[in-house]
Coordinates of C-alpha atoms in Angstrom, one line a residue:
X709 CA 0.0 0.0 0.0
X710 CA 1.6 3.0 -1.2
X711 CA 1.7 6.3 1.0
X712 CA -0.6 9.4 -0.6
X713 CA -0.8 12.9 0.1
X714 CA -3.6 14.4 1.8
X715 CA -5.4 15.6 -0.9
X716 CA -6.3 11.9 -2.0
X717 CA -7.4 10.4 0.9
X718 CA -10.8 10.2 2.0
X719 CA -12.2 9.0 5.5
X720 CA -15.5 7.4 6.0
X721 CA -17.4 5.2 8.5
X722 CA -20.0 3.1 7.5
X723 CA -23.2 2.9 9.1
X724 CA -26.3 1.0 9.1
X725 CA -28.8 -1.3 10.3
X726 CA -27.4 -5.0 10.7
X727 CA -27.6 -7.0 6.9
X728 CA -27.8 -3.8 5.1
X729 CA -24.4 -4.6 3.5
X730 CA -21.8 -2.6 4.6
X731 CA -19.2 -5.2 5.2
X732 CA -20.5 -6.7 1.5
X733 CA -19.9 -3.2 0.0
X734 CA -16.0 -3.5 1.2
X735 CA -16.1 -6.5 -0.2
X736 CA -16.9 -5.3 -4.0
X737 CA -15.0 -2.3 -3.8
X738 CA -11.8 -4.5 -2.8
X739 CA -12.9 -7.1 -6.1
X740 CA -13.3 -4.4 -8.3
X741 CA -9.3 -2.6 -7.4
X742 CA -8.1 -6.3 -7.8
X743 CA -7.4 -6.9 -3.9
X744 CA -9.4 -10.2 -3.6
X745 CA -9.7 -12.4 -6.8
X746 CA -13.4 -13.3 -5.4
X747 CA -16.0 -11.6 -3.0
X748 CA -16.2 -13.1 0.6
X749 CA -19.5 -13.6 2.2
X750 CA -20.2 -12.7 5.9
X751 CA -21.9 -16.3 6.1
X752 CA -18.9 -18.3 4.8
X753 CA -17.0 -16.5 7.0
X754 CA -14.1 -15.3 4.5
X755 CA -14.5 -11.5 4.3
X756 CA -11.1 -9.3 4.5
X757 CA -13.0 -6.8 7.4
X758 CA -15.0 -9.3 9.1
X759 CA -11.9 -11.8 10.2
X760 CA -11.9 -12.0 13.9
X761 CA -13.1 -15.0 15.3
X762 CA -15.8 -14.2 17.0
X763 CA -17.5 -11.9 14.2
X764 CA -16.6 -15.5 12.0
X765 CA -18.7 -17.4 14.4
X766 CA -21.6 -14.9 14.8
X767 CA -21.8 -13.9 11.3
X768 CA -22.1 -10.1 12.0
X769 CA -19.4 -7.2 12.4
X770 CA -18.6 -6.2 16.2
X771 CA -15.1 -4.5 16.0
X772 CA -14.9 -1.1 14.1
X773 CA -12.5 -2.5 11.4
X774 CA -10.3 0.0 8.9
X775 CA -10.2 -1.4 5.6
X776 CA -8.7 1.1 2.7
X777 CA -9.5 1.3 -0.7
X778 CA -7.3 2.4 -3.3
X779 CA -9.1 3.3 -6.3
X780 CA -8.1 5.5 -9.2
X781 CA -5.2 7.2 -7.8
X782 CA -7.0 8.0 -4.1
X783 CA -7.3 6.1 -0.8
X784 CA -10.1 5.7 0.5
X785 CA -10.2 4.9 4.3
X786 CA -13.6 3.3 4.8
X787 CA -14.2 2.3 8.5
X788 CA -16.7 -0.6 9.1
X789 CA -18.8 -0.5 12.3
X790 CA -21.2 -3.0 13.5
X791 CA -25.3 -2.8 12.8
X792 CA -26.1 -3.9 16.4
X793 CA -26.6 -1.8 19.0
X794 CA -25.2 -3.8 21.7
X795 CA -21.9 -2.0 19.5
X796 CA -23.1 1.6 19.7
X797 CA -19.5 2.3 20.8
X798 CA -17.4 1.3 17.5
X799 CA -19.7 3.7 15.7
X800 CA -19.5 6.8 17.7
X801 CA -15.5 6.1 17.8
X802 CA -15.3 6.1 14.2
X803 CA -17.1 9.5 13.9
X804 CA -15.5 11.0 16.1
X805 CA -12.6 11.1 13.6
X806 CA -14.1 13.6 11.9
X807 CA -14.8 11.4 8.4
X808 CA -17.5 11.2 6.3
X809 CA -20.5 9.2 7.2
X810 CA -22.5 6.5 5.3
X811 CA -25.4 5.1 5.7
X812 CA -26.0 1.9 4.2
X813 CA -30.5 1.4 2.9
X814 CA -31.5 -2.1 2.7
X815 CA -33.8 -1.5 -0.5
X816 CA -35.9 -4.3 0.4
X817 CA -36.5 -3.0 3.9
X818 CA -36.1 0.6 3.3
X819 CA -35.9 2.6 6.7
X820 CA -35.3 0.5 9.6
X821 CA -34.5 1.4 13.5
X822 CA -30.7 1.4 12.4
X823 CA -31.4 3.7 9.8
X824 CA -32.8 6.3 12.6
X825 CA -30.4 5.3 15.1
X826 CA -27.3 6.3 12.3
X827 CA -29.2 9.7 11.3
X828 CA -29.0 10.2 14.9
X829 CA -25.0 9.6 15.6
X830 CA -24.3 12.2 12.2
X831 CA -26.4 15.1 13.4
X832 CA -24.5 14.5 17.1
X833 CA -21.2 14.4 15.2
X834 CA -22.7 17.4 12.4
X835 CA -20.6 14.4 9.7
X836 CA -21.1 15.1 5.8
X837 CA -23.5 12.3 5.0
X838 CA -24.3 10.2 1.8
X839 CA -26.9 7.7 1.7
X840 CA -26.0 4.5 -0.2
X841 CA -29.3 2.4 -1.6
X842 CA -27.8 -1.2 -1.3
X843 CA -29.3 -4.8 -3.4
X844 CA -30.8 -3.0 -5.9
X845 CA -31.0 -7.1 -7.5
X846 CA -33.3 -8.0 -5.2
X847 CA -36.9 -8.6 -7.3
X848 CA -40.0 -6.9 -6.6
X849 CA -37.5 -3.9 -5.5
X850 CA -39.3 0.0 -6.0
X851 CA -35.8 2.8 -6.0
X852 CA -38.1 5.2 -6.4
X853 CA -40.2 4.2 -3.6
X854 CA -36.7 4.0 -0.7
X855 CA -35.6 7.8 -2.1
X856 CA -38.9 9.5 -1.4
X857 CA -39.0 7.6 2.1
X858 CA -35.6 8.9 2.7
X859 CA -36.4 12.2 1.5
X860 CA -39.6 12.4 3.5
X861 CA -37.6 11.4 6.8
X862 CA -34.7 13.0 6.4
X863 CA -35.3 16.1 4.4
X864 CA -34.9 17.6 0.9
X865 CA -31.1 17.8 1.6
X866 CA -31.0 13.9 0.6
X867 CA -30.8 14.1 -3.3
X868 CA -30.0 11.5 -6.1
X869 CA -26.4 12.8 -8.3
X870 CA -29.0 12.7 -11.3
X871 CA -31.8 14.7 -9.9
X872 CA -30.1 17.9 -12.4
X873 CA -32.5 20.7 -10.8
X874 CA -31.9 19.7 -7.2
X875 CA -28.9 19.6 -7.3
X876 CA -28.2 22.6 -9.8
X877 CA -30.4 24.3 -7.0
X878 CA -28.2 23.2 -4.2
X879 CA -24.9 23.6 -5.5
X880 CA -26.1 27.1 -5.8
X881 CA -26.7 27.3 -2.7
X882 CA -23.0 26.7 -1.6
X883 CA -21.4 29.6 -2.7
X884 CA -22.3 33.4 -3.4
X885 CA -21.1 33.1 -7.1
X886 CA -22.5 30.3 -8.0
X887 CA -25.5 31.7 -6.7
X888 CA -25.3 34.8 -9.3
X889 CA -24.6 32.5 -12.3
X890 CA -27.9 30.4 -10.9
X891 CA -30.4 33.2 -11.1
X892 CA -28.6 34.5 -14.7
X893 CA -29.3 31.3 -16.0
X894 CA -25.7 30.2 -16.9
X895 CA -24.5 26.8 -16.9
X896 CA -22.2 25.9 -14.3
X897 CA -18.7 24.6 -16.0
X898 CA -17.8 21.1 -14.0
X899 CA -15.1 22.3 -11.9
X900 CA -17.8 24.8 -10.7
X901 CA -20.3 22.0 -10.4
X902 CA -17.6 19.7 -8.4
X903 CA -16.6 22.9 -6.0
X904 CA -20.2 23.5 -5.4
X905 CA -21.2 20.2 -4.4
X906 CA -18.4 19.3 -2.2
X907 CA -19.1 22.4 -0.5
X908 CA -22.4 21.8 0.1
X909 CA -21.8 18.0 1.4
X910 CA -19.4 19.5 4.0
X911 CA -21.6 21.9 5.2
X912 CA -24.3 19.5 5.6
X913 CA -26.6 21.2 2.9
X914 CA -26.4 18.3 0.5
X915 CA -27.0 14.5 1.0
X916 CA -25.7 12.3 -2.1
X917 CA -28.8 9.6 -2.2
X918 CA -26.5 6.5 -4.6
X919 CA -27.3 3.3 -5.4
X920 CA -25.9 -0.3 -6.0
X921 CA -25.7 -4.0 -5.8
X922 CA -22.3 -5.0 -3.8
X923 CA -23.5 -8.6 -4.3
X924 CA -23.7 -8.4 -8.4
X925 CA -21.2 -5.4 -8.5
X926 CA -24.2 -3.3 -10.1
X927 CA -23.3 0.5 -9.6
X928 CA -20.5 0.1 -7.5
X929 CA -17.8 1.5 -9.4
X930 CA -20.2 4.4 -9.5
X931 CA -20.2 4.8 -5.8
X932 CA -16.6 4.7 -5.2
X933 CA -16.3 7.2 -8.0
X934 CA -18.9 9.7 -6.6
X935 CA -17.1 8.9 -3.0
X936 CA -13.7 10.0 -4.6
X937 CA -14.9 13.5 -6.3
X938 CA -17.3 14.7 -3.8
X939 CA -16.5 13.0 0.0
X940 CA -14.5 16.2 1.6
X941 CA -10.9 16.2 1.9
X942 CA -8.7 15.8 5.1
X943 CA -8.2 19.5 4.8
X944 CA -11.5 20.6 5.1
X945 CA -11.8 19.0 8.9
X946 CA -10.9 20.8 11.3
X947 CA -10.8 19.1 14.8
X948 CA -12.2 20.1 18.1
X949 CA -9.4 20.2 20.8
X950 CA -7.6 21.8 23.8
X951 CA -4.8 23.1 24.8
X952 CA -2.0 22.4 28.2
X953 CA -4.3 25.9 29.5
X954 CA -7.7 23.8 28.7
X955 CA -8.4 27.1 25.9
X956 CA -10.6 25.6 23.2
X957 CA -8.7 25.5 19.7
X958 CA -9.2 24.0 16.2
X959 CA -6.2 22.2 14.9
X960 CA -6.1 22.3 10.6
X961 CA -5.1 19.0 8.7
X962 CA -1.5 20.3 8.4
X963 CA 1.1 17.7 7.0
X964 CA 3.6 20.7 8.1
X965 CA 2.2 21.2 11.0
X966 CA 3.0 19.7 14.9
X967 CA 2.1 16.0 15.0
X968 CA -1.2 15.2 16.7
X969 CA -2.2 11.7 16.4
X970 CA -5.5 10.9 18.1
X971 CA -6.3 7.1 18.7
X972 CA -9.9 5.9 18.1
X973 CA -9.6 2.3 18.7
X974 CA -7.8 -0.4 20.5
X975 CA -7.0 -4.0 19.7
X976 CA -5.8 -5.6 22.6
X977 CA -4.5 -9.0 20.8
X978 CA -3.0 -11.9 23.5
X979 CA 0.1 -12.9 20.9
X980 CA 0.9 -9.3 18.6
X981 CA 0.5 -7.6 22.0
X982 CA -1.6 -4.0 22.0
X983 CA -2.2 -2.4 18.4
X984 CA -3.7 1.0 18.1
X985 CA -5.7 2.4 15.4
X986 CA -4.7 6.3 14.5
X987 CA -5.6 9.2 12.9
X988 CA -2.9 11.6 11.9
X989 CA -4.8 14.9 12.7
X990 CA -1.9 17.1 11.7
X991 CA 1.7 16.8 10.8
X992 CA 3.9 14.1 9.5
X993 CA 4.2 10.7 11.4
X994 CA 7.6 9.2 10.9
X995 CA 8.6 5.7 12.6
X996 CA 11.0 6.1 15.6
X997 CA 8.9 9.5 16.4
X998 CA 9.0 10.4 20.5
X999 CA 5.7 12.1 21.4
X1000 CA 3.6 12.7 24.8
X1001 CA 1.0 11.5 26.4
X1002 CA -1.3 14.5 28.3
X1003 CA -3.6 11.9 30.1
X1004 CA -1.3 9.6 31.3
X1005 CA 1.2 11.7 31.7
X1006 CA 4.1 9.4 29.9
X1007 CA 6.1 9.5 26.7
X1008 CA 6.0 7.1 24.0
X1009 CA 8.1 6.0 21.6
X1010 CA 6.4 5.3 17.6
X1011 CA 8.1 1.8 17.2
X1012 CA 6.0 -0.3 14.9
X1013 CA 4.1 2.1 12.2
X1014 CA 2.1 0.0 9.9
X1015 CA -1.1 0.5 7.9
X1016 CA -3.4 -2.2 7.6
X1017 CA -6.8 -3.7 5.8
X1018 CA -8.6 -5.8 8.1
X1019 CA -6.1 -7.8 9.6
X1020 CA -3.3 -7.4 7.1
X1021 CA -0.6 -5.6 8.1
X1022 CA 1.9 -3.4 5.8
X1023 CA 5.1 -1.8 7.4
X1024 CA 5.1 2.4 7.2
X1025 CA 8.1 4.8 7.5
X1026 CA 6.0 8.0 6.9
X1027 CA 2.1 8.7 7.2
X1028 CA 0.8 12.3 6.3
X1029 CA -2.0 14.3 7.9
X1030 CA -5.5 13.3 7.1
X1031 CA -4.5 9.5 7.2
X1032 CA -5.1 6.9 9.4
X1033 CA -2.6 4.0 10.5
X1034 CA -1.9 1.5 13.3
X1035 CA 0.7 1.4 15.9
X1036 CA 1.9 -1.5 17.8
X1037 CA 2.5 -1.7 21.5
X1038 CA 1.8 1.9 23.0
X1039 CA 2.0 1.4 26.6
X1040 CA 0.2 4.4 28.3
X1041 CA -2.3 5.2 26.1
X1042 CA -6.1 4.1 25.5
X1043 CA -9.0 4.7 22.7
X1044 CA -9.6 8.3 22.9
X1045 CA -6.1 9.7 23.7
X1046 CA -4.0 12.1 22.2
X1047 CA -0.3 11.9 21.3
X1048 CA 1.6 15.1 20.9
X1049 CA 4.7 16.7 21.3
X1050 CA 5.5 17.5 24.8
X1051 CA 6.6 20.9 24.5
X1052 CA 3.2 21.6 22.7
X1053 CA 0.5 19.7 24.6
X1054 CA -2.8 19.3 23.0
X1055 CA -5.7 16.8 23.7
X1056 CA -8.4 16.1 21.0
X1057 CA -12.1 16.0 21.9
X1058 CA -12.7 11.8 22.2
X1059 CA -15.6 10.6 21.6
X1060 CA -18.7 9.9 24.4
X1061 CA -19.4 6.6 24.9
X1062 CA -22.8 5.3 26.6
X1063 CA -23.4 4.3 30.3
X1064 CA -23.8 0.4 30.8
X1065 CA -27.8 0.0 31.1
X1066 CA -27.6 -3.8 31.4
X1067 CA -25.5 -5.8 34.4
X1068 CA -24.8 -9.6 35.1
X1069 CA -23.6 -10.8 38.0
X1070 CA -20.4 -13.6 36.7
X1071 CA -18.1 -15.7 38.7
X1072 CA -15.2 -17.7 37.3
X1073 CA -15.9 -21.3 36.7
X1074 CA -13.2 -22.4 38.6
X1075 CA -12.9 -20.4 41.4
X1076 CA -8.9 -20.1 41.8
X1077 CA -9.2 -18.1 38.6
X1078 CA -10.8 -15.1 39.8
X1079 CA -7.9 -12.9 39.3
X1080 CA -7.2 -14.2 35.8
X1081 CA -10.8 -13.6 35.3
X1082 CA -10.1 -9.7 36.6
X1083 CA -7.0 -9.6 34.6
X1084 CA -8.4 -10.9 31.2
X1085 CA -11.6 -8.7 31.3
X1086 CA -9.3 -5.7 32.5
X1087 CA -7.4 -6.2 29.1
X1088 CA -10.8 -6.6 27.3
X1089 CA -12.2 -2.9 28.3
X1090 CA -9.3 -1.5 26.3
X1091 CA -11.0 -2.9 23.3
X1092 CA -14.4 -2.0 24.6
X1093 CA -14.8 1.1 26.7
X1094 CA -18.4 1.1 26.8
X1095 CA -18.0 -2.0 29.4
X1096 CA -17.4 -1.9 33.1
X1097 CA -16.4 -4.3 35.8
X1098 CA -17.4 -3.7 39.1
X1099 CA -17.6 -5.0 42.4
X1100 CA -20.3 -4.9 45.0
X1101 CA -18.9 -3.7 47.7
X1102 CA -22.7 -5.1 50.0
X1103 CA -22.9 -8.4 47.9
X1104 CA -19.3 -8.8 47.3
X1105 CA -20.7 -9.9 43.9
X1106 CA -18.6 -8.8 40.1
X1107 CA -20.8 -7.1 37.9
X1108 CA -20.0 -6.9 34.2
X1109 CA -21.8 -4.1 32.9
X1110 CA -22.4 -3.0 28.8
X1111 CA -25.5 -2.2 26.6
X1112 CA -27.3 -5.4 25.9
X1113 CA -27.0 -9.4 26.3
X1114 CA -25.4 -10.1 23.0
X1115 CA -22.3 -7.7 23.9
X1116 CA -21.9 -9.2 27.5
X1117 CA -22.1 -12.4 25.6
X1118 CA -19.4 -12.2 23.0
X1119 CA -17.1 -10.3 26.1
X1120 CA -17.4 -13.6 27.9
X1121 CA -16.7 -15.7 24.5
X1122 CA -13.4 -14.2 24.5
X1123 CA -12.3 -14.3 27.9
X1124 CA -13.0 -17.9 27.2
X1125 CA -10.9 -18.0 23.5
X1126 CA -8.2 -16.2 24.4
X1127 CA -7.5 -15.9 27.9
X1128 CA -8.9 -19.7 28.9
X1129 CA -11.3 -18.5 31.6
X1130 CA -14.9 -19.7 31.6
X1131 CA -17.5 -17.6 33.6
X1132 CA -20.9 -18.6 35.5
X1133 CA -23.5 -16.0 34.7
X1134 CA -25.2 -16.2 38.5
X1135 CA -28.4 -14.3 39.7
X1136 CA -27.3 -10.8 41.5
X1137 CA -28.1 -10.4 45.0
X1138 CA -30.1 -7.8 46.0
X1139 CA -28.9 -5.6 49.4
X1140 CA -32.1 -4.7 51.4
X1141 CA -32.4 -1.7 53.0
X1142 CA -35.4 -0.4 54.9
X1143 CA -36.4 3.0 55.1
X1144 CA -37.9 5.3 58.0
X1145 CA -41.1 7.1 55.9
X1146 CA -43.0 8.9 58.2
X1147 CA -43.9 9.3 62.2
X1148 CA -45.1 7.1 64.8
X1149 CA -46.2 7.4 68.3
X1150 CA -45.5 5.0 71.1
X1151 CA -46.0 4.6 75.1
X1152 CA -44.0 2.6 77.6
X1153 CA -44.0 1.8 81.1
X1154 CA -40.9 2.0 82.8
X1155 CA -41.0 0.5 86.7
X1156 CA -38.6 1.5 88.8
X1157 CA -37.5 -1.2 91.8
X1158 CA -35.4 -0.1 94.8
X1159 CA -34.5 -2.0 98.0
X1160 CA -32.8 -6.0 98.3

């Protein structure tokens, strides 16, 4: 994977209801740039984004995975997040990255919960949004039909690339000289046209509304070449931060700028050891680098540089702004840190991750492996912050908290698979307590005795 400048890379996350085909999609673009000689299929289990063990089993996505493309002369960095929402978390990491958002339509189901729940995570996070229309091959399928639904929910903003008088209208709409040449009637020349649209995707104004087949290929080579001309560039984000004073500041997708590297996910693997996935937000990373730690306080040292597509893993000297990469074995530092230079502290805005709603109460099988049970869940939460482990201090009972049964599931899964500990799911204890709710009266008798 060769290295590109910032101007030809583009960032974008994913996002959909489960099945809608967003790990299919990766799969197409990937056949169609000659990376795979065949499409993978989450139900044989041989996709390049889907390859952990777990997500094999299950057949669905639960890691956020980074899987570029590299199409036409740009990279495009698509991030992959899971449809459950037992995996809210992976999501709302990936956006907070600043990329572009996409959110994948099931035309045979049109709008579903997921749909909502995605719309939902872009307006928090203000991401540029296109709407992909996926299996397009499927019969008794109406286009027409999953447009106006996604135009009635979601506003006029949503509008197909060939819908010439929306767009024209919008494009307008984006900049005070197009809007002149608009209302004279003039044509706008296609560089005009590009600028104008690109502007008004980054600005939220405009909504691309595309459409494809990733199973049959049908349209896809459209997609990634609408996602190459009109998703903004690195150097239109500017990212949310602070500085060693706690001042709010904006740092610009500088490749000459100080190095900021802001981590947005953690892969915490029991043989490669700790691999972290990063964002360049500005400057130039180069392997060997020394750069700071604000939250924990510590140095570290940029060893291992690598980018990588699912889990293959390609060796990196030099990464630019506006990319995103993996480094191995960072000691002190966690999903949602910032790495900087010392003498010019900055810390990124992370990401907010839900509050557990759902708690078990688990013991380890075998009871002399409580504290391997502790130790292996411990390294677990920094792939997963949106888990806790607690203990009661009343029932002296462990709690494993999360968002829903089928996360606390696959969290126990692989405590088992990697770290050989089996847990009991037990029934929690509840610690009674009474309380004093109003006033009573009472009479006693007290006799007093004297004398032997």
């Amino acid at each position: 994977m060769k290295g590109y400048k910032s101007d030809k890379i583009r960032n974008i996350v994913l996002l959909g209801h489960g099945s809608t085909g967003k790990t299919t999609f990766l799969e197409a673009g990937l056949l169609n740039t000659k990376v795979i000689s065949r499409l993978g299929k989450v139900e044989s289990g041989n996709t390049v984004s889907d390859y952990e063990k777990m997500e094999i089993e299950k057949g669905y996505t639960i890691n956020q995975t980074l899987v570029p493309v590299e199409y036409k002369g740009t990279k495009l960095n698509f991030i992959d997040t899971p449809g459950f929402f037992d995996f809210a978390g992976e999501a709302r990491a990936a956006l907070s990255t600043g990329a572009t958002a996409i959110i994948m339509v099931d035309a045979s189901s049109g709008i579903q919960v997921g749909t909502e729940k995605a719309w939902d995570l872009v307006k928090e996070f203000n991401s540029p949004t296109f709407f992909i229309i996926n299996k397009i091959d499927k019969d008794n399928i109406d286009v027409d039909e999953v447009i106006s639904s996604i135009q009635d929910k979601f506003g006029s903003a949503c509008v197909t690339l060939d819908d010439k008088d929306a767009l024209d209208e919008a494009v307008a709409a984006a900049d005070e000289e197009l809007m002149e040449k608009f209302f004279e009637g003039e044509a706008f020349t296609d560089e005009e046209f590009a600028h104008g649209l690109a502007m008004g995707i980054h600005n939220g104004d405009i909504m691309p509304v595309l459409k494809m087949s990733a199973l049959t290929g049908e349209g896809v080579d459209e997609v990634l070449d609408a996602l190459c001309k009109y998703v903004p560039k690195p150097e239109t984000v500017v990212t949310e931060a602070k500085d060693a004073d706690g001042n709010d500041i904006e740092i610009a997708c500088d490749p000459a700028g100080d190095l900021v590297l802001y981590i947005f996910k953690t892969l915490a693997d029991p043989f490669l050891g700790k691999i972290s996935y990063a964002k360049v937000v500005s400057g130039t990373l180069k392997s060997g680098a020394d750069v700071y730690n604000p939250r924990s306080e510590k140095a570290e040292k940029l060893g291992s540089v690598f980018f990588v597509r699912g889990k293959s893993q390609e060796m990196t000297d030099t990464v630019v702004a506006g990319d995103m990469v993996a480094l191995g074995k960072l000691q002190n530092t966690k999903t949602g840190d910032t790495l900087c230079p010392k003498a010019k502290q900055v810390t990124v805005k992370p990401a907010a991750f839900p509050t557990p709603c759902y708690f078990v109460a688990v013991e380890a099988a075998d009871k002399n492996e409580d504290e391997k049970m502790a130790q292996g869940l411990s390294r677990l939460m920094e792939e997963d912050p949106t888990f806790v482990l607690e203990r009661n201090a009343e029932t002296h009972q462990t709690l494993l908290g999360g968002q829903g049964d089928i996360q606390l599931g696959i969290i126990q899964a692989k405590l088992k698979d990697r770290y050989g500990v089996s847990v009991n799911v037990v029934p929690q204890k509840i610690a009674y307590r009474e309380t004093i709710k109003g006033n009573s009266d009472v009479q006693g008798k007290h006799k007093k005795q004297s004398g032997g």
